[in-house]
């Protein structure tokens, strides 16, 4: 359960300050934390709320409507839409994810399509969204086959992230070492192939460049057409299972599970810095202006960092949340 609640919010000039475990934390407009605890934690202004739902391990926001989407990472996976209002999150609609253990959800920039990745069986699903942000019509189910060289982790497909880019849906597949590509109607296109044993997890585009965190290889790869540049995601000794990757301010940020660090790279993958994540097993992070929020899953904290010249610096501030796996700021 949620281990710490914001007890009060004080006005300090034009800045809202939240008091969490007697630590002063600048409050964000809306901070949503999903994971493997009892539900979705909402922090915003003077509101702290817990929406009880099973295994909401990833969250996404509608681009224009006050609607939030959550996966239910269960063997029989679910997708739930919530309206966002003054009283918190209210259920709007719910549909099956059409697969096993959904771990990621995304909405396209037009707000008319939603896609989710089912890690357990590699299935991805696409739903149309209506004018309210609710699910509409029958889903497009995108099943896949294949394997990779790691017999334990790559015996079959494992869809890990869905990203809409340049009018196409891209799906990372840890099990087959591919970034799968589909037209909006579900027509498959030639995938982007990664090196054997990469285990692509989260990825991001900028112009023609694609950056990929390799969970199994412990790497970050820059793909430009057929050209590949691959570097270690961490400079620390020992095993590393990179999780989230994000681009911001011309830099590449990647979370390293094992070393428990955040790496900062330039766009050519040269190293800028590597700093401790503030906890154990950084599963995900979100960047909001000059702040970074890191979900350290095993230590049960969302740690707050200030970005100084793009480098995360600890503020000593944290939210205590059971098993956080995703941070969403709107």
mmCIF file of C-alpha atoms in Angstrom:
data_model
loop_
_atom_site.group_PDB
_atom_site.id
_atom_site.type_symbol
_atom_site.label_atom_id
_atom_site.label_comp_id
_atom_site.label_asym_id
_atom_site.label_seq_id
_atom_site.Cartn_x
_atom_site.Cartn_y
_atom_site.Cartn_z
ATOM 1 C CA UNK A 1 0.000 0.000 0.000
ATOM 2 C CA UNK A 2 0.981 3.629 -0.251
ATOM 3 C CA UNK A 3 3.509 4.146 2.523
ATOM 4 C CA UNK A 4 3.435 7.930 2.695
ATOM 5 C CA UNK A 5 0.771 10.507 1.910
ATOM 6 C CA UNK A 6 1.100 14.206 1.318
ATOM 7 C CA UNK A 7 -0.259 15.617 4.547
ATOM 8 C CA UNK A 8 -0.644 19.226 3.542
ATOM 9 C CA UNK A 9 0.114 21.662 0.770
ATOM 10 C CA UNK A 10 1.398 25.137 1.519
ATOM 11 C CA UNK A 11 1.463 28.192 -0.703
ATOM 12 C CA UNK A 12 4.952 29.675 -0.873
ATOM 13 C CA UNK A 13 4.713 32.669 -3.164
ATOM 14 C CA UNK A 14 3.508 31.229 -6.461
ATOM 15 C CA UNK A 15 5.031 27.814 -5.751
ATOM 16 C CA UNK A 16 3.155 24.890 -4.262
ATOM 17 C CA UNK A 17 5.164 22.903 -1.730
ATOM 18 C CA UNK A 18 4.087 19.388 -0.738
ATOM 19 C CA UNK A 19 5.114 17.934 2.616
ATOM 20 C CA UNK A 20 5.968 14.232 2.226
ATOM 21 C CA UNK A 21 7.470 12.401 5.201
ATOM 22 C CA UNK A 22 8.441 15.871 6.521
ATOM 23 C CA UNK A 23 10.444 16.581 3.333
ATOM 24 C CA UNK A 24 9.590 19.615 1.209
ATOM 25 C CA UNK A 25 8.927 18.693 -2.433
ATOM 26 C CA UNK A 26 7.876 21.139 -5.169
ATOM 27 C CA UNK A 27 4.464 19.850 -6.257
ATOM 28 C CA UNK A 28 3.854 19.131 -9.930
ATOM 29 C CA UNK A 29 0.556 19.808 -11.638
ATOM 30 C CA UNK A 30 -0.313 16.119 -11.879
ATOM 31 C CA UNK A 31 2.018 13.257 -11.055
ATOM 32 C CA UNK A 32 0.724 9.736 -11.593
ATOM 33 C CA UNK A 33 2.643 6.712 -10.342
ATOM 34 C CA UNK A 34 1.795 3.196 -11.487
ATOM 35 C CA UNK A 35 3.370 -0.075 -10.469
ATOM 36 C CA UNK A 36 2.825 -3.359 -8.692
ATOM 37 C CA UNK A 37 1.386 -1.951 -5.481
ATOM 38 C CA UNK A 38 -2.318 -1.502 -4.735
ATOM 39 C CA UNK A 39 -3.092 0.972 -7.511
ATOM 40 C CA UNK A 40 -2.392 4.318 -9.190
ATOM 41 C CA UNK A 41 -1.054 7.071 -6.927
ATOM 42 C CA UNK A 42 -2.080 10.590 -7.959
ATOM 43 C CA UNK A 43 -0.272 13.677 -6.667
ATOM 44 C CA UNK A 44 -1.286 17.161 -7.770
ATOM 45 C CA UNK A 45 -1.788 20.426 -5.944
ATOM 46 C CA UNK A 46 -3.523 19.595 -2.675
ATOM 47 C CA UNK A 47 -4.760 16.219 -3.931
ATOM 48 C CA UNK A 48 -3.235 12.866 -3.084
ATOM 49 C CA UNK A 49 -5.264 9.839 -4.058
ATOM 50 C CA UNK A 50 -4.976 6.097 -4.505
ATOM 51 C CA UNK A 51 -7.060 4.501 -7.260
ATOM 52 C CA UNK A 52 -7.183 0.807 -6.523
ATOM 53 C CA UNK A 53 -6.543 -1.330 -9.599
ATOM 54 C CA UNK A 54 -4.550 -4.514 -10.159
ATOM 55 C CA UNK A 55 -0.958 -4.151 -11.412
ATOM 56 C CA UNK A 56 -1.162 -0.782 -13.242
ATOM 57 C CA UNK A 57 2.459 -1.103 -14.361
ATOM 58 C CA UNK A 58 2.258 1.473 -17.155
ATOM 59 C CA UNK A 59 0.230 4.640 -17.748
ATOM 60 C CA UNK A 60 -0.437 6.979 -20.671
ATOM 61 C CA UNK A 61 -2.359 10.221 -21.118
ATOM 62 C CA UNK A 62 -4.678 11.248 -23.946
ATOM 63 C CA UNK A 63 -3.058 14.129 -25.884
ATOM 64 C CA UNK A 64 -6.099 16.437 -25.757
ATOM 65 C CA UNK A 65 -8.685 14.997 -23.348
ATOM 66 C CA UNK A 66 -8.582 14.638 -19.540
ATOM 67 C CA UNK A 67 -8.294 10.856 -19.861
ATOM 68 C CA UNK A 68 -5.651 8.518 -18.471
ATOM 69 C CA UNK A 69 -5.039 4.916 -19.549
ATOM 70 C CA UNK A 70 -3.563 2.092 -17.475
ATOM 71 C CA UNK A 71 -2.555 -1.468 -18.251
ATOM 72 C CA UNK A 72 -3.426 -4.268 -15.860
ATOM 73 C CA UNK A 73 -0.344 -6.472 -16.066
ATOM 74 C CA UNK A 74 -2.079 -9.791 -15.475
ATOM 75 C CA UNK A 75 -2.066 -13.099 -17.316
ATOM 76 C CA UNK A 76 -5.441 -12.058 -18.698
ATOM 77 C CA UNK A 77 -4.479 -8.480 -19.368
ATOM 78 C CA UNK A 78 -6.737 -5.421 -19.215
ATOM 79 C CA UNK A 79 -6.729 -1.830 -20.393
ATOM 80 C CA UNK A 80 -8.646 0.754 -18.393
ATOM 81 C CA UNK A 81 -9.536 4.335 -19.319
ATOM 82 C CA UNK A 82 -10.126 6.902 -16.559
ATOM 83 C CA UNK A 83 -11.505 10.412 -16.725
ATOM 84 C CA UNK A 84 -9.443 12.914 -14.772
ATOM 85 C CA UNK A 85 -11.408 15.385 -12.639
ATOM 86 C CA UNK A 86 -11.357 17.334 -9.410
ATOM 87 C CA UNK A 87 -12.329 14.198 -7.500
ATOM 88 C CA UNK A 88 -9.537 12.127 -8.994
ATOM 89 C CA UNK A 89 -9.725 9.257 -11.479
ATOM 90 C CA UNK A 90 -13.080 7.809 -12.449
ATOM 91 C CA UNK A 91 -13.444 4.664 -14.599
ATOM 92 C CA UNK A 92 -14.570 5.474 -18.135
ATOM 93 C CA UNK A 93 -14.116 2.219 -20.030
ATOM 94 C CA UNK A 94 -12.291 -1.088 -19.913
ATOM 95 C CA UNK A 95 -11.268 -3.670 -22.507
ATOM 96 C CA UNK A 96 -9.066 -6.778 -22.643
ATOM 97 C CA UNK A 97 -5.502 -6.292 -23.825
ATOM 98 C CA UNK A 98 -5.932 -9.412 -25.994
ATOM 99 C CA UNK A 99 -2.763 -10.903 -24.544
ATOM 100 C CA UNK A 100 -0.717 -11.938 -21.545
ATOM 101 C CA UNK A 101 0.808 -9.369 -19.164
ATOM 102 C CA UNK A 102 0.468 -5.965 -20.886
ATOM 103 C CA UNK A 103 3.414 -3.794 -19.850
ATOM 104 C CA UNK A 104 3.094 -0.660 -22.001
ATOM 105 C CA UNK A 105 0.372 1.544 -23.464
ATOM 106 C CA UNK A 106 0.524 4.585 -25.772
ATOM 107 C CA UNK A 107 -1.883 6.918 -27.554
ATOM 108 C CA UNK A 108 -1.155 8.338 -31.008
ATOM 109 C CA UNK A 109 -0.780 12.142 -31.401
ATOM 110 C CA UNK A 110 -4.269 12.487 -32.917
ATOM 111 C CA UNK A 111 -5.903 10.841 -29.917
ATOM 112 C CA UNK A 112 -7.775 8.369 -32.094
ATOM 113 C CA UNK A 113 -5.654 5.223 -31.616
ATOM 114 C CA UNK A 114 -4.339 3.403 -28.572
ATOM 115 C CA UNK A 115 -1.785 0.589 -28.652
ATOM 116 C CA UNK A 116 -0.579 -1.771 -25.944
ATOM 117 C CA UNK A 117 2.228 -4.328 -25.726
ATOM 118 C CA UNK A 118 1.669 -7.709 -24.061
ATOM 119 C CA UNK A 119 5.000 -8.980 -22.788
ATOM 120 C CA UNK A 120 3.860 -12.493 -21.921
ATOM 121 C CA UNK A 121 2.934 -13.722 -25.406
ATOM 122 C CA UNK A 122 4.300 -10.923 -27.614
ATOM 123 C CA UNK A 123 0.857 -9.797 -28.813
ATOM 124 C CA UNK A 124 0.262 -6.104 -29.484
ATOM 125 C CA UNK A 125 -3.223 -4.618 -29.737
ATOM 126 C CA UNK A 126 -4.644 -1.461 -31.295
ATOM 127 C CA UNK A 127 -7.965 0.124 -30.290
ATOM 128 C CA UNK A 128 -9.788 3.049 -31.865
ATOM 129 C CA UNK A 129 -10.805 5.795 -29.431
ATOM 130 C CA UNK A 130 -14.019 7.798 -29.653
ATOM 131 C CA UNK A 131 -14.569 11.513 -28.956
ATOM 132 C CA UNK A 132 -14.682 10.852 -25.187
ATOM 133 C CA UNK A 133 -11.439 8.880 -25.193
ATOM 134 C CA UNK A 134 -13.277 5.575 -24.672
ATOM 135 C CA UNK A 135 -12.547 2.413 -26.640
ATOM 136 C CA UNK A 136 -14.490 2.034 -29.869
ATOM 137 C CA UNK A 137 -15.117 -0.983 -32.087
ATOM 138 C CA UNK A 138 -13.220 -4.226 -32.340
ATOM 139 C CA UNK A 139 -9.491 -4.360 -31.573
ATOM 140 C CA UNK A 140 -6.745 -5.000 -34.100
ATOM 141 C CA UNK A 141 -4.737 -7.884 -32.658
ATOM 142 C CA UNK A 142 -1.120 -8.137 -33.808
ATOM 143 C CA UNK A 143 0.321 -11.551 -33.032
ATOM 144 C CA UNK A 144 3.923 -12.466 -33.744
ATOM 145 C CA UNK A 145 6.295 -15.418 -33.939
ATOM 146 C CA UNK A 146 10.032 -15.850 -33.602
ATOM 147 C CA UNK A 147 12.800 -16.265 -31.066
ATOM 148 C CA UNK A 148 16.327 -15.169 -30.194
ATOM 149 C CA UNK A 149 19.594 -16.667 -28.963
ATOM 150 C CA UNK A 150 18.846 -16.384 -25.225
ATOM 151 C CA UNK A 151 16.990 -19.635 -24.391
ATOM 152 C CA UNK A 152 15.619 -18.278 -21.116
ATOM 153 C CA UNK A 153 14.363 -14.876 -22.272
ATOM 154 C CA UNK A 154 13.945 -15.285 -26.031
ATOM 155 C CA UNK A 155 12.143 -18.589 -26.543
ATOM 156 C CA UNK A 156 9.279 -16.614 -28.086
ATOM 157 C CA UNK A 157 8.146 -13.044 -28.793
ATOM 158 C CA UNK A 158 7.873 -10.526 -25.932
ATOM 159 C CA UNK A 159 6.374 -7.179 -26.953
ATOM 160 C CA UNK A 160 7.695 -4.461 -24.628
ATOM 161 C CA UNK A 161 6.813 -0.952 -25.866
ATOM 162 C CA UNK A 162 4.487 0.643 -28.412
ATOM 163 C CA UNK A 163 5.430 3.931 -30.089
ATOM 164 C CA UNK A 164 3.563 5.855 -32.783
ATOM 165 C CA UNK A 165 6.040 7.575 -35.116
ATOM 166 C CA UNK A 166 5.715 8.990 -38.637
ATOM 167 C CA UNK A 167 2.253 7.512 -39.080
ATOM 168 C CA UNK A 168 3.320 3.975 -38.130
ATOM 169 C CA UNK A 169 3.081 1.864 -34.988
ATOM 170 C CA UNK A 170 6.418 0.531 -33.751
ATOM 171 C CA UNK A 171 6.600 -2.342 -31.253
ATOM 172 C CA UNK A 172 9.821 -3.426 -29.569
ATOM 173 C CA UNK A 173 10.099 -7.205 -29.264
ATOM 174 C CA UNK A 174 12.603 -8.372 -26.661
ATOM 175 C CA UNK A 175 12.143 -11.982 -27.718
ATOM 176 C CA UNK A 176 12.899 -11.590 -31.420
ATOM 177 C CA UNK A 177 15.401 -8.691 -31.387
ATOM 178 C CA UNK A 178 13.159 -6.549 -33.583
ATOM 179 C CA UNK A 179 11.326 -3.256 -33.670
ATOM 180 C CA UNK A 180 8.159 -4.429 -35.376
ATOM 181 C CA UNK A 181 6.356 -1.952 -37.662
ATOM 182 C CA UNK A 182 2.685 -1.718 -38.641
ATOM 183 C CA UNK A 183 0.394 0.578 -40.539
ATOM 184 C CA UNK A 184 -2.538 1.915 -38.462
ATOM 185 C CA UNK A 185 -4.814 -0.758 -39.934
ATOM 186 C CA UNK A 186 -2.486 -3.494 -38.667
ATOM 187 C CA UNK A 187 -0.706 -4.246 -41.936
ATOM 188 C CA UNK A 188 2.778 -5.491 -41.001
ATOM 189 C CA UNK A 189 5.860 -3.917 -42.586
ATOM 190 C CA UNK A 190 9.477 -5.029 -42.607
ATOM 191 C CA UNK A 191 10.803 -4.837 -39.025
ATOM 192 C CA UNK A 192 13.908 -2.999 -37.881
ATOM 193 C CA UNK A 193 16.339 -5.710 -36.805
ATOM 194 C CA UNK A 194 18.686 -5.395 -33.852
ATOM 195 C CA UNK A 195 21.796 -7.411 -33.031
ATOM 196 C CA UNK A 196 21.185 -10.974 -31.774
ATOM 197 C CA UNK A 197 20.655 -11.022 -28.031
ATOM 198 C CA UNK A 198 19.989 -7.268 -27.752
ATOM 199 C CA UNK A 199 16.574 -7.723 -26.189
ATOM 200 C CA UNK A 200 15.127 -4.336 -27.242
ATOM 201 C CA UNK A 201 13.029 -2.766 -24.514
ATOM 202 C CA UNK A 202 12.261 0.984 -24.621
ATOM 203 C CA UNK A 203 13.225 3.161 -27.576
ATOM 204 C CA UNK A 204 12.824 6.668 -28.978
ATOM 205 C CA UNK A 205 13.067 8.472 -32.299
ATOM 206 C CA UNK A 206 14.531 11.802 -33.303
ATOM 207 C CA UNK A 207 14.334 12.628 -37.002
ATOM 208 C CA UNK A 208 15.786 9.582 -38.790
ATOM 209 C CA UNK A 209 17.615 8.306 -35.719
ATOM 210 C CA UNK A 210 16.363 5.492 -33.503
ATOM 211 C CA UNK A 211 17.772 4.922 -30.011
ATOM 212 C CA UNK A 212 17.140 1.542 -28.362
ATOM 213 C CA UNK A 213 17.802 0.275 -24.827
ATOM 214 C CA UNK A 214 18.887 -3.364 -25.014
ATOM 215 C CA UNK A 215 17.729 -5.086 -21.818
ATOM 216 C CA UNK A 216 19.522 -8.374 -22.467
ATOM 217 C CA UNK A 217 22.699 -6.939 -23.992
ATOM 218 C CA UNK A 218 23.067 -4.119 -21.445
ATOM 219 C CA UNK A 219 23.425 -1.673 -24.326
ATOM 220 C CA UNK A 220 22.168 1.421 -26.079
ATOM 221 C CA UNK A 221 22.009 1.244 -29.868
ATOM 222 C CA UNK A 222 21.744 4.089 -32.368
ATOM 223 C CA UNK A 223 20.166 2.908 -35.628
ATOM 224 C CA UNK A 224 20.362 5.084 -38.748
ATOM 225 C CA UNK A 225 19.070 3.110 -41.700
ATOM 226 C CA UNK A 226 21.233 -0.008 -41.894
ATOM 227 C CA UNK A 227 23.985 1.502 -39.762
ATOM 228 C CA UNK A 228 24.228 0.521 -36.089
ATOM 229 C CA UNK A 229 26.286 2.043 -33.277
ATOM 230 C CA UNK A 230 26.145 0.155 -29.980
ATOM 231 C CA UNK A 231 27.694 1.109 -26.637
ATOM 232 C CA UNK A 232 27.369 -0.186 -23.061
ATOM 233 C CA UNK A 233 24.492 1.536 -21.297
ATOM 234 C CA UNK A 234 26.536 1.732 -18.096
ATOM 235 C CA UNK A 235 30.231 2.086 -17.340
ATOM 236 C CA UNK A 236 29.819 0.225 -14.052
ATOM 237 C CA UNK A 237 31.028 -3.341 -13.550
ATOM 238 C CA UNK A 238 28.531 -6.187 -13.275
ATOM 239 C CA UNK A 239 25.319 -7.151 -15.013
ATOM 240 C CA UNK A 240 22.971 -4.466 -16.312
ATOM 241 C CA UNK A 241 19.373 -4.686 -17.534
ATOM 242 C CA UNK A 242 18.582 -1.248 -19.011
ATOM 243 C CA UNK A 243 14.925 -0.294 -18.713
ATOM 244 C CA UNK A 244 13.626 3.085 -19.844
ATOM 245 C CA UNK A 245 15.216 5.325 -22.476
ATOM 246 C CA UNK A 246 14.167 8.904 -23.177
ATOM 247 C CA UNK A 247 15.401 11.840 -25.270
ATOM 248 C CA UNK A 248 15.361 15.353 -23.831
ATOM 249 C CA UNK A 249 17.319 18.538 -24.495
ATOM 250 C CA UNK A 250 19.480 16.880 -27.134
ATOM 251 C CA UNK A 251 20.610 14.177 -24.716
ATOM 252 C CA UNK A 252 19.859 10.468 -24.334
ATOM 253 C CA UNK A 253 18.886 9.250 -20.860
ATOM 254 C CA UNK A 254 18.769 5.567 -19.918
ATOM 255 C CA UNK A 255 18.019 3.832 -16.610
ATOM 256 C CA UNK A 256 20.287 0.971 -15.580
ATOM 257 C CA UNK A 257 18.952 -1.813 -13.364
ATOM 258 C CA UNK A 258 21.759 -3.581 -11.550
ATOM 259 C CA UNK A 259 24.188 -0.662 -11.437
ATOM 260 C CA UNK A 260 21.179 1.410 -10.270
ATOM 261 C CA UNK A 261 22.208 4.470 -12.239
ATOM 262 C CA UNK A 262 20.970 6.931 -14.848
ATOM 263 C CA UNK A 263 23.301 7.356 -17.808
ATOM 264 C CA UNK A 264 23.398 10.569 -19.816
ATOM 265 C CA UNK A 265 24.684 10.282 -23.393
ATOM 266 C CA UNK A 266 25.119 12.678 -26.280
ATOM 267 C CA UNK A 267 23.279 12.017 -29.530
ATOM 268 C CA UNK A 268 26.338 10.138 -30.851
ATOM 269 C CA UNK A 269 26.245 7.930 -27.694
ATOM 270 C CA UNK A 270 29.381 9.428 -26.166
ATOM 271 C CA UNK A 271 29.138 9.602 -22.383
ATOM 272 C CA UNK A 272 28.234 12.801 -20.553
ATOM 273 C CA UNK A 273 27.633 11.409 -17.067
ATOM 274 C CA UNK A 274 26.363 8.461 -15.028
ATOM 275 C CA UNK A 275 24.745 9.111 -11.663
ATOM 276 C CA UNK A 276 23.121 6.935 -8.962
ATOM 277 C CA UNK A 277 19.348 6.545 -9.377
ATOM 278 C CA UNK A 278 18.703 7.160 -5.679
ATOM 279 C CA UNK A 279 17.353 3.667 -5.055
ATOM 280 C CA UNK A 280 17.209 0.073 -6.220
ATOM 281 C CA UNK A 281 16.131 -1.105 -9.692
ATOM 282 C CA UNK A 282 15.226 2.078 -11.643
ATOM 283 C CA UNK A 283 12.326 0.772 -13.727
ATOM 284 C CA UNK A 284 11.207 4.043 -15.330
ATOM 285 C CA UNK A 285 11.628 7.803 -15.162
ATOM 286 C CA UNK A 286 9.915 10.943 -16.420
ATOM 287 C CA UNK A 287 11.404 14.334 -17.251
ATOM 288 C CA UNK A 288 9.450 17.536 -16.656
ATOM 289 C CA UNK A 289 11.413 20.673 -17.487
ATOM 290 C CA UNK A 290 14.388 20.777 -15.126
ATOM 291 C CA UNK A 291 13.166 17.877 -12.979
ATOM 292 C CA UNK A 292 13.521 14.106 -13.349
ATOM 293 C CA UNK A 293 11.393 11.614 -11.412
ATOM 294 C CA UNK A 294 12.895 8.105 -11.135
ATOM 295 C CA UNK A 295 10.780 5.095 -10.140
ATOM 296 C CA UNK A 296 13.085 2.788 -8.172
ATOM 297 C CA UNK A 297 10.957 -0.332 -8.079
ATOM 298 C CA UNK A 298 12.659 -2.479 -5.446
ATOM 299 C CA UNK A 299 13.357 0.290 -2.937
ATOM 300 C CA UNK A 300 9.807 1.680 -3.213
ATOM 301 C CA UNK A 301 10.696 5.286 -3.997
ATOM 302 C CA UNK A 302 10.200 7.836 -6.732
ATOM 303 C CA UNK A 303 13.286 10.015 -6.369
ATOM 304 C CA UNK A 304 13.366 13.614 -7.543
ATOM 305 C CA UNK A 305 16.392 15.028 -9.374
ATOM 306 C CA UNK A 306 17.214 18.512 -10.623
ATOM 307 C CA UNK A 307 18.679 18.640 -14.135
ATOM 308 C CA UNK A 308 21.695 20.953 -14.164
ATOM 309 C CA UNK A 309 23.115 21.327 -17.662
ATOM 310 C CA UNK A 310 21.206 18.123 -18.420
ATOM 311 C CA UNK A 311 22.842 16.107 -15.628
ATOM 312 C CA UNK A 312 20.579 14.723 -12.850
ATOM 313 C CA UNK A 313 21.515 15.964 -9.402
ATOM 314 C CA UNK A 314 19.808 14.517 -6.294
ATOM 315 C CA UNK A 315 17.507 16.881 -4.440
ATOM 316 C CA UNK A 316 17.080 14.614 -1.421
ATOM 317 C CA UNK A 317 13.372 14.517 -2.184
ATOM 318 C CA UNK A 318 11.350 11.361 -2.781
ATOM 319 C CA UNK A 319 7.849 9.902 -2.812
ATOM 320 C CA UNK A 320 7.487 6.573 -0.992
ATOM 321 C CA UNK A 321 5.303 4.293 -3.125
ATOM 322 C CA UNK A 322 5.122 0.526 -3.086
ATOM 323 C CA UNK A 323 6.859 -1.085 -6.096
ATOM 324 C CA UNK A 324 6.668 1.868 -8.539
ATOM 325 C CA UNK A 325 7.120 0.980 -12.219
ATOM 326 C CA UNK A 326 5.965 4.061 -14.160
ATOM 327 C CA UNK A 327 5.870 7.822 -13.691
ATOM 328 C CA UNK A 328 3.555 10.012 -15.776
ATOM 329 C CA UNK A 329 3.456 13.813 -15.592
ATOM 330 C CA UNK A 330 0.641 15.819 -17.202
#
